[in-house]
Short mmCIF file of C-alpha atoms in Angstrom, two decimals:
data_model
loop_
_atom_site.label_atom_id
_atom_site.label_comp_id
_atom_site.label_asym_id
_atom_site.label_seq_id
_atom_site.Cartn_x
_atom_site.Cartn_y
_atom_site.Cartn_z
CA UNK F 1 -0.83 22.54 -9.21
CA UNK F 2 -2.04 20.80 -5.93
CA UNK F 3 -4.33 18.12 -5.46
CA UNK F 4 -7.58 18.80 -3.76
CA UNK F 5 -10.16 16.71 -3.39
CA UNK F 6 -12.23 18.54 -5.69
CA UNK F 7 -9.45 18.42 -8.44
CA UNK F 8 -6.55 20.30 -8.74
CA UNK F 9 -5.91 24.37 -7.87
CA UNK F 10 -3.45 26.30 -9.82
CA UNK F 11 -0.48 28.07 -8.30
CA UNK F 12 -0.74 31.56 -8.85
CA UNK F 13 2.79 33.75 -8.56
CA UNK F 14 0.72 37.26 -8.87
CA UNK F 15 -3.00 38.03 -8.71
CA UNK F 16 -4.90 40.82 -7.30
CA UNK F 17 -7.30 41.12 -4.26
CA UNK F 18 -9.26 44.30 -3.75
CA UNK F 19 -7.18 46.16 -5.81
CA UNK F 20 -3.90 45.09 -4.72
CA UNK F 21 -1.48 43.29 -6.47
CA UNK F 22 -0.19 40.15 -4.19
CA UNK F 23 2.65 37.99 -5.35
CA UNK F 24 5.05 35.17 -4.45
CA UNK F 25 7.72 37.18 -3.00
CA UNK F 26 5.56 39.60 -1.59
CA UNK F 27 7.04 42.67 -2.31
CA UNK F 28 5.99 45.82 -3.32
CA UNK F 29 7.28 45.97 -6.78
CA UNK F 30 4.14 44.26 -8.45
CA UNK F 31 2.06 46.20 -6.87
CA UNK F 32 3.69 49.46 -7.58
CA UNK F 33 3.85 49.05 -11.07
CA UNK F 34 0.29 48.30 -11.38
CA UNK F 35 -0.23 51.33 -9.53
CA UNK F 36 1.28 53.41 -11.98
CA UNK F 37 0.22 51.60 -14.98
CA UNK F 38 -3.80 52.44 -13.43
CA UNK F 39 -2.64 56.01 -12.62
CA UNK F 40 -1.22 56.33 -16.41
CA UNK F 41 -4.76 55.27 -17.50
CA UNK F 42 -6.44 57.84 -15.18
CA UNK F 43 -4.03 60.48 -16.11
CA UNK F 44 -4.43 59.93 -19.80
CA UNK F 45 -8.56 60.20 -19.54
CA UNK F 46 -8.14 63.75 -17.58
CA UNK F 47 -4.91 64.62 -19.87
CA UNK F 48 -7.43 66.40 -22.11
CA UNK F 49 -9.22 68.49 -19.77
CA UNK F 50 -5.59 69.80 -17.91
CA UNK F 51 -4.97 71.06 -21.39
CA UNK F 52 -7.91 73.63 -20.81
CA UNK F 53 -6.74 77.13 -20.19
CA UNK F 54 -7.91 77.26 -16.46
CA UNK F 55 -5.87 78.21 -12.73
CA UNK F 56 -2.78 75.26 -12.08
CA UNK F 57 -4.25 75.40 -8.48
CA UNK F 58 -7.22 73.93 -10.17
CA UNK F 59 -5.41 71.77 -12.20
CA UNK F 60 -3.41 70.52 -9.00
CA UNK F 61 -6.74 69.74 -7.39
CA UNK F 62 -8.07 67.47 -10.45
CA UNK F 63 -4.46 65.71 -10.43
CA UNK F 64 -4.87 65.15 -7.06
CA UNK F 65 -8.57 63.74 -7.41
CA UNK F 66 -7.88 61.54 -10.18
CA UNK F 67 -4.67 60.70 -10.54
CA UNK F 68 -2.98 60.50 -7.29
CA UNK F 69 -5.79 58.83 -5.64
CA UNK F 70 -5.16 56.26 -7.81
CA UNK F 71 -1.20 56.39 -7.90
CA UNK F 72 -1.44 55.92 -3.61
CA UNK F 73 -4.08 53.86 -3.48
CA UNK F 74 -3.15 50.63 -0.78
CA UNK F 75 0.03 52.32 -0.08
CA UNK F 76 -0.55 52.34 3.92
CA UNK F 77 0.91 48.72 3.62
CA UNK F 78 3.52 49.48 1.40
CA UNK F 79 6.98 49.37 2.83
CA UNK F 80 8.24 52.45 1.40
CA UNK F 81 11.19 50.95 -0.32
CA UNK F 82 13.89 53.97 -1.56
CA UNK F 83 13.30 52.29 -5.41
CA UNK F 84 9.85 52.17 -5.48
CA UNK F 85 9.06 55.92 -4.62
CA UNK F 86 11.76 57.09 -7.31
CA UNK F 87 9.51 55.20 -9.76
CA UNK F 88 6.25 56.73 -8.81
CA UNK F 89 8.19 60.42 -8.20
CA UNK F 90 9.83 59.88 -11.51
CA UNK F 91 5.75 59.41 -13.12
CA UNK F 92 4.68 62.33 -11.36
CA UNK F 93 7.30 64.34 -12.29
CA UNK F 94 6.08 63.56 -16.22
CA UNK F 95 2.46 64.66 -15.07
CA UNK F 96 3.51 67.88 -13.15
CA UNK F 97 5.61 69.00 -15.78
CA UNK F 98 3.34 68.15 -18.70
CA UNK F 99 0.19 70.31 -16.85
CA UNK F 100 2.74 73.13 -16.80
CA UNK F 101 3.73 72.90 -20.07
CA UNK F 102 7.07 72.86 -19.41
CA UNK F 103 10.25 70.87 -20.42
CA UNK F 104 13.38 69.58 -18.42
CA UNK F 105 14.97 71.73 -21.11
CA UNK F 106 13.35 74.87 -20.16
CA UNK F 107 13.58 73.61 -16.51
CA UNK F 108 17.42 73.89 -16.64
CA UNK F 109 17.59 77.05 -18.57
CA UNK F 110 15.29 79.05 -16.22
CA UNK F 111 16.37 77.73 -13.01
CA UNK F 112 12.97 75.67 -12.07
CA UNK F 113 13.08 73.12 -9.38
CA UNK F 114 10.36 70.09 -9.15
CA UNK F 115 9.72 72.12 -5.92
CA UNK F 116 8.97 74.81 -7.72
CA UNK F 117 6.43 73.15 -9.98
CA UNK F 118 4.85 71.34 -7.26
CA UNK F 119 4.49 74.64 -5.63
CA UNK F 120 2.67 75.64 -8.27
CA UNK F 121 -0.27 73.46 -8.84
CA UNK F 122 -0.17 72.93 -4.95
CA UNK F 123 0.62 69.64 -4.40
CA UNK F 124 3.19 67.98 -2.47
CA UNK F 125 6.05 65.30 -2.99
CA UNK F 126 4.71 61.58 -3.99
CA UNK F 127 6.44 60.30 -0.74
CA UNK F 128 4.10 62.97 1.71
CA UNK F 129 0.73 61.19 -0.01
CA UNK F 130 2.15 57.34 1.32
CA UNK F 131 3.40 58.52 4.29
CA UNK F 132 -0.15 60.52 4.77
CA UNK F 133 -1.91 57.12 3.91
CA UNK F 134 0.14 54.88 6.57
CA UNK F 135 -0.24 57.55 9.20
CA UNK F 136 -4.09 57.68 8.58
CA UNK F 137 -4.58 53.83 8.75
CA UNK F 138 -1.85 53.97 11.93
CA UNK F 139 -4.65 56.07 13.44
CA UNK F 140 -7.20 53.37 12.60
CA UNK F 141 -5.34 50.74 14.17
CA UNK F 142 -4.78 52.54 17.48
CA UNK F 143 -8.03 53.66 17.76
CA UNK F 144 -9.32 49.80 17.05
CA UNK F 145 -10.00 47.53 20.31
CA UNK F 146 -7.39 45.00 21.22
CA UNK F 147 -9.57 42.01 20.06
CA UNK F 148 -9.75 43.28 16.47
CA UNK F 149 -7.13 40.92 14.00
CA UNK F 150 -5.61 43.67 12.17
CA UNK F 151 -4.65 45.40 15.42
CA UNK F 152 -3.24 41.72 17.14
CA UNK F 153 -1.47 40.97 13.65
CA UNK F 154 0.48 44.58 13.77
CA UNK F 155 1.72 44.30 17.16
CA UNK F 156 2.61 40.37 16.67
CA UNK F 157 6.15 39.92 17.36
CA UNK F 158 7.81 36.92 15.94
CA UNK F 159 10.55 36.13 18.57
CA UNK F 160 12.81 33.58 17.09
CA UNK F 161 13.39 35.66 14.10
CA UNK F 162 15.77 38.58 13.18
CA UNK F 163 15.30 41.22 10.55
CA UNK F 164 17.28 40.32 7.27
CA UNK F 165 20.11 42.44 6.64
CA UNK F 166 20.12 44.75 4.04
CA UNK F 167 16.13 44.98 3.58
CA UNK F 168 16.30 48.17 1.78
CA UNK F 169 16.05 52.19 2.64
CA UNK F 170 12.82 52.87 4.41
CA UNK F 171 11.37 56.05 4.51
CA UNK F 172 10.60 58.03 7.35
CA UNK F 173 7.14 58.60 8.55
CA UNK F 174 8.28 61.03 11.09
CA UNK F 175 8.50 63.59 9.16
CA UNK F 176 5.27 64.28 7.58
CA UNK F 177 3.96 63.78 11.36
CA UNK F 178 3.13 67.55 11.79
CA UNK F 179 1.65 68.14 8.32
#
């Protein structure tokens, strides 16, 4: 704790401000985790109604709505960290599979791709949604004036500093650029 003059303030290692999970090391992993354990909670309140005999196009689009939105959401500041979108591909990859009703057993045996799948209920890879996200609020921040704080704070540069070694795969944003 540390002494104000008030009384004392705890030290938090983790807490959450507008929906994003901050914590000591400020990372990503906190906050992706919470992510998915909110997007588990969505998908298991619209599990029932994807179990309706109805297009997967349709289905795709409710995923989408209420799932993904909620799986992505804050991800324009995430770094994109190899590790972290495995874990939110691997949850998706549950969901797709379960709206299809269709097993990695039978996925195997019949020659179906996640690809495939995706293809189906017209949705794209977990990766395209973050990228989508960064790109969108990259679009905010050059449109902003040059007085505005976020837009001073991302072109900051922090001269007597080097990038640490090894910081982890990053993905690309290039390539969703055109979509």
């Amino acid at each position: 704790k540390t002494e104000y003059p008030r009384g004392k303030i705890p030290i938090k290692h983790e807490f959450t401000y507008l929906g994003t999970t901050i914590n000591s090391f400020l990372d990503d992993q906190a906050d992706t985790m919470d992510r998915i354990k909110k997007a588990g909670a969505s998908w298991a309140q619209i599990k029932l109604v994807l179990e309706q005999d109805m297009p997967l196009r349709i289905k795709g689009m409710i995923f989408e709505t209420y799932v993904l939105s909620v799986l992505t959401y804050g991800s324009q500041a995430w770094s994109g960290q190899r590790n972290l979108i495995r874990r939110l591909e691997v949850f998706c990859n549950k969901c797709y599979r379960t709206i299809c009703r269709i097993s990695v057993v039978q996925m195997r045996e019949k020659g179906i791709h996640m690809k495939d799948i995706r293809g189906w209920l017209g949705l794209k890879n977990i990766e395209y949604y973050t990228c989508r996200n960064a790109m969108r609020w990259l679009g905010h921040m050059s449109r902003m004036g040059g007085e505005r704080i976020p837009k001073r704070m991302l072109y900051a540069w922090i001269p007597d500093r080097d990038r640490k070694k090894g910081g982890g795969n990053r993905t690309s944003f290039g390539k969703y650029a055109l979509d």
